[in-house]
C-alpha cells in the first residue's frame, strides 16, 4: 500500500536528484570557474532542498521532520559563504570569465 | 526581559527538534538551552536592531521562490544541448548600510538566480552573471529591499 | 525510537548511489582544475552532495537511522562554520588590499 504522501515524497526525491544531475552537468560543461559556481550554488542547493522536503514527509513525527529540514539552511549558509570566497579568490588570481577577456569593468 | 523570553523559547524549540521530541533528554536540554541563552546574550546584547517577524517571513518567502527560480534557470542551461550563456562581470551600487545587512546581501545573491558575488569594494558590488540579458539590477534591488525590511530599525 | 513498519518509497538506496556517482564525477572535474579556484569547488560539493547522500542513506532500508541524520546535521553545521570563518578571513584580507598568490 503506497499512500499519497509517499508518492509526493518520491516525486520530490526524484526531482531533487534531477537538479543534482543538472549541477553535475553544469560543472562538467560550463566554461569557467564562475559559471561552475552558478551550477553548484543554484542547482545542487535546490536539489538538496527538494531532497530534504521529500525525506521530511516520511518522518515519524514533527520534531524528526523539522530536524531533517534544519539541514538545508545550514548547507545554504555554507554554500553562500564558500562560493563568495572562491569567486573572490578567482578574481584576485586574475581569472577572467569566459567571453570577457580583457573587458573587466 | 522580552528578548530573554523570546530567545529562550527559540533555543528550547531547537532542542526539542534536535532531541526528536523525546521527553527523556530534557535534563541535558535545560542546561544546553541556558548555556545557549547566556552565550547569545553575551555575544549579541538585546536592544540594537530588532528583527521584524513580518520582514523575516517576507524574506523567507522571497528566498524560497527565488531559490527555485535560480535552480531551474541553471538546470535549463545545463541540460540544453547548445549552451546559451552570456556570462559577464557587472558592477552594481549597494545602498544597504555597512555590516550585517551587506554581508547578508552578498551571500544571498550567491543563492539567487543568475548572480555570484565576486567582490565588494566600497559601495560597489561586483557580480558574475550567467546571462547578462536577464534583468540583474532589478533583482539586486528586490533583494536589497527584502533585506532592509528584516530590521525594525537600522542595525 | 520505534521503527515503524510502513512502506518507504524504496528510492532512497538507488538515489544515494546516483548522488555518489554525481559526487565522483564532480570531484574528478574539480580535481583536474585547470585553476586553483576550480579545485576549491570540492569544498562546496561536500556540503551539498555529501549531506544529501548521508540523508538518503539514513532513510534507506527499514525505518530511519537517526544517528546518520545527526551526522548530516553536524557535517552541515561544520560546513557553515568553516564557510563563515573562510569568508571572514578573506573579508579582512581584501580590506588590507593584498593577498598571497596560490
GROMACS .gro file of C-alpha atoms in nm:
model
  362
    1UNK     CA    1   0.000   0.000   0.000
    2UNK     CA    2   0.151   0.330  -0.104
    3UNK     CA    3  -0.007   0.642   0.039
    4UNK     CA    4  -0.031   0.986  -0.116
    5UNK     CA    5   0.248   1.139   0.099
    6UNK     CA    6   0.473   0.856  -0.021
    7UNK     CA    7   0.402   0.947  -0.383
    8UNK     CA    8   0.470   1.315  -0.318
    9UNK     CA    9   0.787   1.220  -0.130
   10UNK     CA   10   0.905   1.000  -0.419
   11UNK     CA   11   0.835   1.283  -0.666
   12UNK     CA   12   1.033   1.531  -0.456
   13UNK     CA   13   1.326   1.288  -0.423
   14UNK     CA   14   1.338   1.226  -0.799
   15UNK     CA   15   1.314   1.599  -0.875
   16UNK     CA   16   1.594   1.662  -0.625
   17UNK     CA   17   1.813   1.402  -0.794
   18UNK     CA   18   1.738   1.568  -1.129
   19UNK     CA   19   1.872   1.902  -1.000
   20UNK     CA   20   2.183   1.729  -0.865
   21UNK     CA   21   2.236   1.586  -1.215
   22UNK     CA   22   2.191   1.936  -1.359
   23UNK     CA   23   2.452   2.065  -1.117
   24UNK     CA   24   2.699   1.795  -1.219
   25UNK     CA   25   2.631   1.856  -1.590
   26UNK     CA   26   2.682   2.228  -1.539
   27UNK     CA   27   3.006   2.162  -1.354
   28UNK     CA   28   3.130   1.950  -1.645
   29UNK     CA   29   3.004   2.174  -1.927
   30UNK     CA   30   3.016   2.537  -1.810
   31UNK     CA   31   3.316   2.728  -1.945
   32UNK     CA   32   3.487   2.872  -1.634
   33UNK     CA   33   3.503   2.861  -1.256
   34UNK     CA   34   3.245   3.142  -1.213
   35UNK     CA   35   2.985   2.965  -1.427
   36UNK     CA   36   3.058   2.639  -1.246
   37UNK     CA   37   2.986   2.818  -0.918
   38UNK     CA   38   2.642   2.903  -1.054
   39UNK     CA   39   2.583   2.533  -1.126
   40UNK     CA   40   2.678   2.427  -0.773
   41UNK     CA   41   2.520   2.708  -0.572
   42UNK     CA   42   2.186   2.707  -0.754
   43UNK     CA   43   2.116   2.358  -0.890
   44UNK     CA   44   2.272   2.149  -0.612
   45UNK     CA   45   2.119   2.362  -0.338
   46UNK     CA   46   1.772   2.329  -0.488
   47UNK     CA   47   1.836   1.955  -0.528
   48UNK     CA   48   1.918   1.926  -0.157
   49UNK     CA   49   1.613   2.139  -0.067
   50UNK     CA   50   1.376   1.908  -0.258
   51UNK     CA   51   1.551   1.600  -0.116
   52UNK     CA   52   1.518   1.729   0.240
   53UNK     CA   53   1.149   1.811   0.184
   54UNK     CA   54   1.082   1.464   0.042
   55UNK     CA   55   1.255   1.290   0.333
   56UNK     CA   56   1.085   1.513   0.594
   57UNK     CA   57   0.747   1.394   0.460
   58UNK     CA   58   0.844   1.040   0.563
   59UNK     CA   59   0.948   1.137   0.918
   60UNK     CA   60   0.775   0.968   1.209
   61UNK     CA   61   0.690   1.287   1.396
   62UNK     CA   62   0.702   1.665   1.360
   63UNK     CA   63   1.028   1.706   1.554
   64UNK     CA   64   1.209   1.449   1.336
   65UNK     CA   65   1.077   1.622   1.021
   66UNK     CA   66   1.195   1.965   1.142
   67UNK     CA   67   1.534   1.814   1.225
   68UNK     CA   68   1.581   1.697   0.866
   69UNK     CA   69   1.460   2.036   0.735
   70UNK     CA   70   1.715   2.213   0.961
   71UNK     CA   71   1.996   2.072   0.746
   72UNK     CA   72   1.901   2.287   0.446
   73UNK     CA   73   1.958   2.642   0.582
   74UNK     CA   74   2.291   2.530   0.731
   75UNK     CA   75   2.414   2.398   0.396
   76UNK     CA   76   2.281   2.713   0.224
   77UNK     CA   77   2.482   2.935   0.458
   78UNK     CA   78   2.791   2.723   0.395
   79UNK     CA   79   2.743   2.729   0.016
   80UNK     CA   80   2.691   3.104   0.003
   81UNK     CA   81   2.999   3.182   0.211
   82UNK     CA   82   3.229   2.932   0.037
   83UNK     CA   83   3.104   3.039  -0.306
   84UNK     CA   84   3.188   3.404  -0.234
   85UNK     CA   85   3.531   3.303  -0.105
   86UNK     CA   86   3.603   3.103  -0.423
   87UNK     CA   87   3.475   3.373  -0.661
   88UNK     CA   88   3.674   3.646  -0.485
   89UNK     CA   89   3.986   3.430  -0.485
   90UNK     CA   90   3.947   3.356  -0.856
   91UNK     CA   91   3.906   3.728  -0.926
   92UNK     CA   92   4.215   3.813  -0.723
   93UNK     CA   93   4.411   3.545  -0.908
   94UNK     CA   94   4.320   3.732  -1.226
   95UNK     CA   95   4.099   3.462  -1.376
   96UNK     CA   96   3.881   3.624  -1.642
   97UNK     CA   97   3.527   3.497  -1.705
   98UNK     CA   98   3.478   3.323  -2.040
   99UNK     CA   99   3.377   3.564  -2.317
  100UNK     CA  100   3.502   3.861  -2.114
  101UNK     CA  101   3.876   3.852  -2.176
  102UNK     CA  102   4.019   4.199  -2.139
  103UNK     CA  103   3.678   4.353  -2.070
  104UNK     CA  104   3.696   4.378  -1.692
  105UNK     CA  105   3.482   4.670  -1.575
  106UNK     CA  106   1.307   4.081   2.952
  107UNK     CA  107   1.109   4.020   2.634
  108UNK     CA  108   1.426   3.933   2.442
  109UNK     CA  109   1.531   3.677   2.706
  110UNK     CA  110   1.191   3.507   2.691
  111UNK     CA  111   1.187   3.508   2.310
  112UNK     CA  112   1.538   3.369   2.271
  113UNK     CA  113   1.486   3.113   2.548
  114UNK     CA  114   1.175   2.985   2.370
  115UNK     CA  115   1.361   2.970   2.038
  116UNK     CA  116   1.651   2.771   2.185
  117UNK     CA  117   1.410   2.536   2.365
  118UNK     CA  118   1.237   2.477   2.031
  119UNK     CA  119   1.572   2.394   1.866
  120UNK     CA  120   1.648   2.149   2.146
  121UNK     CA  121   1.307   1.986   2.105
  122UNK     CA  122   1.382   1.939   1.733
  123UNK     CA  123   1.734   1.803   1.794
  124UNK     CA  124   1.603   1.555   2.053
  125UNK     CA  125   1.331   1.447   1.805
  126UNK     CA  126   1.063   1.535   2.057
  127UNK     CA  127   1.173   1.283   2.321
  128UNK     CA  128   1.099   1.384   2.679
  129UNK     CA  129   1.382   1.189   2.847
  130UNK     CA  130   1.657   1.424   2.732
  131UNK     CA  131   1.528   1.747   2.886
  132UNK     CA  132   1.776   1.721   3.177
  133UNK     CA  133   2.064   1.790   2.937
  134UNK     CA  134   1.830   2.011   2.736
  135UNK     CA  135   1.766   2.264   3.012
  136UNK     CA  136   2.140   2.307   3.074
  137UNK     CA  137   2.209   2.343   2.698
  138UNK     CA  138   1.931   2.597   2.648
  139UNK     CA  139   2.054   2.801   2.945
  140UNK     CA  140   2.411   2.795   2.812
  141UNK     CA  141   2.296   2.896   2.461
  142UNK     CA  142   2.088   3.178   2.607
  143UNK     CA  143   2.380   3.308   2.815
  144UNK     CA  144   2.614   3.294   2.514
  145UNK     CA  145   2.364   3.473   2.290
  146UNK     CA  146   2.301   3.750   2.546
  147UNK     CA  147   2.677   3.799   2.586
  148UNK     CA  148   2.761   3.795   2.213
  149UNK     CA  149   2.457   3.988   2.087
  150UNK     CA  150   2.308   4.203   2.365
  151UNK     CA  151   1.941   4.280   2.300
  152UNK     CA  152   1.842   4.630   2.203
  153UNK     CA  153   2.001   4.746   1.878
  154UNK     CA  154   1.816   4.649   1.562
  155UNK     CA  155   1.523   4.429   1.649
  156UNK     CA  156   1.421   4.174   1.386
  157UNK     CA  157   1.079   4.219   1.238
  158UNK     CA  158   0.868   3.898   1.219
  159UNK     CA  159   0.680   4.009   0.907
  160UNK     CA  160   1.006   4.112   0.742
  161UNK     CA  161   1.153   3.772   0.825
  162UNK     CA  162   0.853   3.591   0.674
  163UNK     CA  163   0.863   3.809   0.364
  164UNK     CA  164   1.234   3.742   0.318
  165UNK     CA  165   1.186   3.366   0.366
  166UNK     CA  166   0.909   3.352   0.107
  167UNK     CA  167   1.105   3.564  -0.142
  168UNK     CA  168   1.413   3.349  -0.083
  169UNK     CA  169   1.232   3.017  -0.136
  170UNK     CA  170   1.066   3.135  -0.459
  171UNK     CA  171   1.391   3.280  -0.594
  172UNK     CA  172   1.591   2.968  -0.499
  173UNK     CA  173   1.354   2.760  -0.704
  174UNK     CA  174   1.376   3.001  -0.998
  175UNK     CA  175   1.756   3.003  -0.976
  176UNK     CA  176   1.781   2.625  -0.972
  177UNK     CA  177   1.550   2.587  -1.271
  178UNK     CA  178   1.738   2.859  -1.462
  179UNK     CA  179   2.074   2.685  -1.419
  180UNK     CA  180   1.927   2.338  -1.483
  181UNK     CA  181   1.773   2.452  -1.815
  182UNK     CA  182   2.109   2.592  -1.927
  183UNK     CA  183   2.300   2.282  -1.813
  184UNK     CA  184   2.068   2.038  -1.995
  185UNK     CA  185   2.033   2.237  -2.320
  186UNK     CA  186   2.245   2.070  -2.593
  187UNK     CA  187   2.366   2.400  -2.739
  188UNK     CA  188   2.479   2.605  -2.442
  189UNK     CA  189   2.340   2.955  -2.447
  190UNK     CA  190   2.530   3.160  -2.190
  191UNK     CA  191   2.616   3.527  -2.187
  192UNK     CA  192   2.848   3.547  -1.885
  193UNK     CA  193   2.972   3.887  -1.774
  194UNK     CA  194   3.106   4.081  -1.477
  195UNK     CA  195   2.863   4.351  -1.367
  196UNK     CA  196   2.910   4.627  -1.107
  197UNK     CA  197   2.606   4.731  -0.908
  198UNK     CA  198   2.574   5.003  -0.643
  199UNK     CA  199   2.486   4.890  -0.287
  200UNK     CA  200   2.253   5.110  -0.081
  201UNK     CA  201   2.232   4.891   0.232
  202UNK     CA  202   2.424   5.005   0.543
  203UNK     CA  203   2.766   4.853   0.616
  204UNK     CA  204   2.787   4.546   0.837
  205UNK     CA  205   2.539   4.262   0.868
  206UNK     CA  206   2.290   4.381   0.601
  207UNK     CA  207   2.567   4.397   0.339
  208UNK     CA  208   2.714   4.061   0.435
  209UNK     CA  209   2.365   3.916   0.408
  210UNK     CA  210   2.316   4.073   0.062
  211UNK     CA  211   2.647   3.942  -0.072
  212UNK     CA  212   2.567   3.591   0.049
  213UNK     CA  213   2.202   3.597  -0.053
  214UNK     CA  214   2.293   3.699  -0.408
  215UNK     CA  215   2.513   3.388  -0.431
  216UNK     CA  216   2.199   3.178  -0.394
  217UNK     CA  217   1.962   3.390  -0.604
  218UNK     CA  218   1.905   3.342  -0.978
  219UNK     CA  219   2.187   3.433  -1.213
  220UNK     CA  220   2.429   3.605  -0.975
  221UNK     CA  221   2.750   3.515  -0.789
  222UNK     CA  222   2.918   3.785  -0.578
  223UNK     CA  223   3.282   3.840  -0.674
  224UNK     CA  224   3.398   4.146  -0.488
  225UNK     CA  225   3.266   4.413  -0.256
  226UNK     CA  226   3.466   4.734  -0.265
  227UNK     CA  227   3.321   5.043  -0.101
  228UNK     CA  228   2.964   5.089  -0.222
  229UNK     CA  229   3.008   4.882  -0.537
  230UNK     CA  230   2.943   4.512  -0.560
  231UNK     CA  231   3.094   4.318  -0.849
  232UNK     CA  232   2.881   4.025  -0.962
  233UNK     CA  233   2.939   3.746  -1.208
  234UNK     CA  234   2.620   3.684  -1.405
  235UNK     CA  235   2.548   3.375  -1.610
  236UNK     CA  236   2.330   3.559  -1.857
  237UNK     CA  237   2.375   3.935  -1.891
  238UNK     CA  238   2.046   3.957  -2.085
  239UNK     CA  239   1.847   3.898  -1.765
  240UNK     CA  240   1.731   4.198  -1.552
  241UNK     CA  241   2.012   4.173  -1.295
  242UNK     CA  242   1.992   4.525  -1.147
  243UNK     CA  243   1.619   4.481  -1.081
  244UNK     CA  244   1.675   4.152  -0.895
  245UNK     CA  245   1.952   4.304  -0.682
  246UNK     CA  246   1.721   4.595  -0.588
  247UNK     CA  247   1.448   4.347  -0.488
  248UNK     CA  248   1.689   4.150  -0.268
  249UNK     CA  249   1.809   4.476  -0.108
  250UNK     CA  250   1.453   4.583  -0.031
  251UNK     CA  251   1.373   4.247   0.130
  252UNK     CA  252   1.686   4.263   0.346
  253UNK     CA  253   1.614   4.621   0.452
  254UNK     CA  254   1.271   4.503   0.579
  255UNK     CA  255   1.433   4.248   0.813
  256UNK     CA  256   1.503   4.503   1.085
  257UNK     CA  257   1.254   4.733   1.254
  258UNK     CA  258   1.519   4.999   1.291
  259UNK     CA  259   1.860   5.028   1.129
  260UNK     CA  260   2.101   4.784   1.294
  261UNK     CA  261   1.291   0.512   1.871
  262UNK     CA  262   1.041   0.251   1.747
  263UNK     CA  263   1.086   0.157   1.384
  264UNK     CA  264   0.753   0.197   1.211
  265UNK     CA  265   0.661  -0.077   0.969
  266UNK     CA  266   0.525   0.143   0.695
  267UNK     CA  267   0.632   0.126   0.331
  268UNK     CA  268   0.907   0.367   0.231
  269UNK     CA  269   0.938   0.475  -0.127
  270UNK     CA  270   1.231   0.238  -0.182
  271UNK     CA  271   1.405   0.506  -0.387
  272UNK     CA  272   1.647   0.615  -0.118
  273UNK     CA  273   1.914   0.348  -0.174
  274UNK     CA  274   1.936   0.384  -0.554
  275UNK     CA  275   1.924   0.765  -0.528
  276UNK     CA  276   2.207   0.762  -0.273
  277UNK     CA  277   2.414   0.563  -0.523
  278UNK     CA  278   2.317   0.805  -0.801
  279UNK     CA  279   2.427   1.104  -0.591
  280UNK     CA  280   2.751   0.926  -0.508
  281UNK     CA  281   2.824   0.887  -0.881
  282UNK     CA  282   2.748   1.259  -0.927
  283UNK     CA  283   2.988   1.341  -0.645
  284UNK     CA  284   3.256   1.125  -0.807
  285UNK     CA  285   3.220   1.288  -1.150
  286UNK     CA  286   3.216   1.635  -0.995
  287UNK     CA  287   3.519   1.563  -0.779
  288UNK     CA  288   3.720   1.445  -1.082
  289UNK     CA  289   3.621   1.766  -1.260
  290UNK     CA  290   3.716   1.981  -0.963
  291UNK     CA  291   4.047   1.799  -0.910
  292UNK     CA  292   4.151   1.847  -1.273
  293UNK     CA  293   4.122   2.223  -1.238
  294UNK     CA  294   4.250   2.390  -1.451
  295UNK     CA  295   4.278   2.672  -1.195
  296UNK     CA  296   4.328   2.667  -0.817
  297UNK     CA  297   3.977   2.813  -0.783
  298UNK     CA  298   3.831   2.511  -0.965
  299UNK     CA  299   3.984   2.279  -0.711
  300UNK     CA  300   3.821   2.474  -0.429
  301UNK     CA  301   3.484   2.372  -0.571
  302UNK     CA  302   3.532   2.037  -0.392
  303UNK     CA  303   3.458   2.219  -0.064
  304UNK     CA  304   3.113   2.310  -0.199
  305UNK     CA  305   3.043   1.957  -0.320
  306UNK     CA  306   3.080   1.800   0.023
  307UNK     CA  307   2.833   2.048   0.165
  308UNK     CA  308   2.552   1.976  -0.079
  309UNK     CA  309   2.606   1.633  -0.233
  310UNK     CA  310   2.780   1.478   0.069
  311UNK     CA  311   2.500   1.580   0.306
  312UNK     CA  312   2.240   1.462   0.051
  313UNK     CA  313   2.400   1.117   0.034
  314UNK     CA  314   2.406   1.089   0.414
  315UNK     CA  315   2.039   1.186   0.447
  316UNK     CA  316   1.935   0.936   0.179
  317UNK     CA  317   2.137   0.658   0.343
  318UNK     CA  318   1.968   0.737   0.675
  319UNK     CA  319   1.633   0.663   0.509
  320UNK     CA  320   1.744   0.364   0.301
  321UNK     CA  321   1.638   0.022   0.425
  322UNK     CA  322   1.382  -0.027   0.703
  323UNK     CA  323   1.296   0.271   0.918
  324UNK     CA  324   1.508   0.580   0.970
  325UNK     CA  325   1.859   0.580   1.114
  326UNK     CA  326   1.857   0.900   1.319
  327UNK     CA  327   2.233   0.878   1.401
  328UNK     CA  328   2.302   0.928   1.029
  329UNK     CA  329   2.072   1.231   1.028
  330UNK     CA  330   2.273   1.363   1.325
  331UNK     CA  331   2.590   1.307   1.121
  332UNK     CA  332   2.445   1.501   0.828
  333UNK     CA  333   2.340   1.783   1.062
  334UNK     CA  334   2.686   1.807   1.219
  335UNK     CA  335   2.852   1.799   0.876
  336UNK     CA  336   2.622   2.081   0.761
  337UNK     CA  337   2.692   2.281   1.079
  338UNK     CA  338   3.069   2.240   1.042
  339UNK     CA  339   3.048   2.338   0.675
  340UNK     CA  340   2.855   2.651   0.771
  341UNK     CA  341   3.105   2.747   1.043
  342UNK     CA  342   3.401   2.675   0.812
  343UNK     CA  343   3.235   2.881   0.538
  344UNK     CA  344   3.181   3.179   0.768
  345UNK     CA  345   3.538   3.158   0.902
  346UNK     CA  346   3.669   3.130   0.547
  347UNK     CA  347   3.470   3.434   0.434
  348UNK     CA  348   3.555   3.647   0.739
  349UNK     CA  349   3.926   3.584   0.699
  350UNK     CA  350   3.911   3.679   0.332
  351UNK     CA  351   3.699   3.980   0.418
  352UNK     CA  352   3.976   4.134   0.627
  353UNK     CA  353   4.239   4.035   0.373
  354UNK     CA  354   4.072   4.222   0.087
  355UNK     CA  355   4.030   4.528   0.306
  356UNK     CA  356   4.406   4.533   0.351
  357UNK     CA  357   4.426   4.514  -0.026
  358UNK     CA  358   4.690   4.243  -0.065
  359UNK     CA  359   4.684   3.869  -0.086
  360UNK     CA  360   4.939   3.597  -0.138
  361UNK     CA  361   4.922   3.417  -0.471
  362UNK     CA  362   4.840   3.046  -0.455
   0.00000   0.00000   0.00000
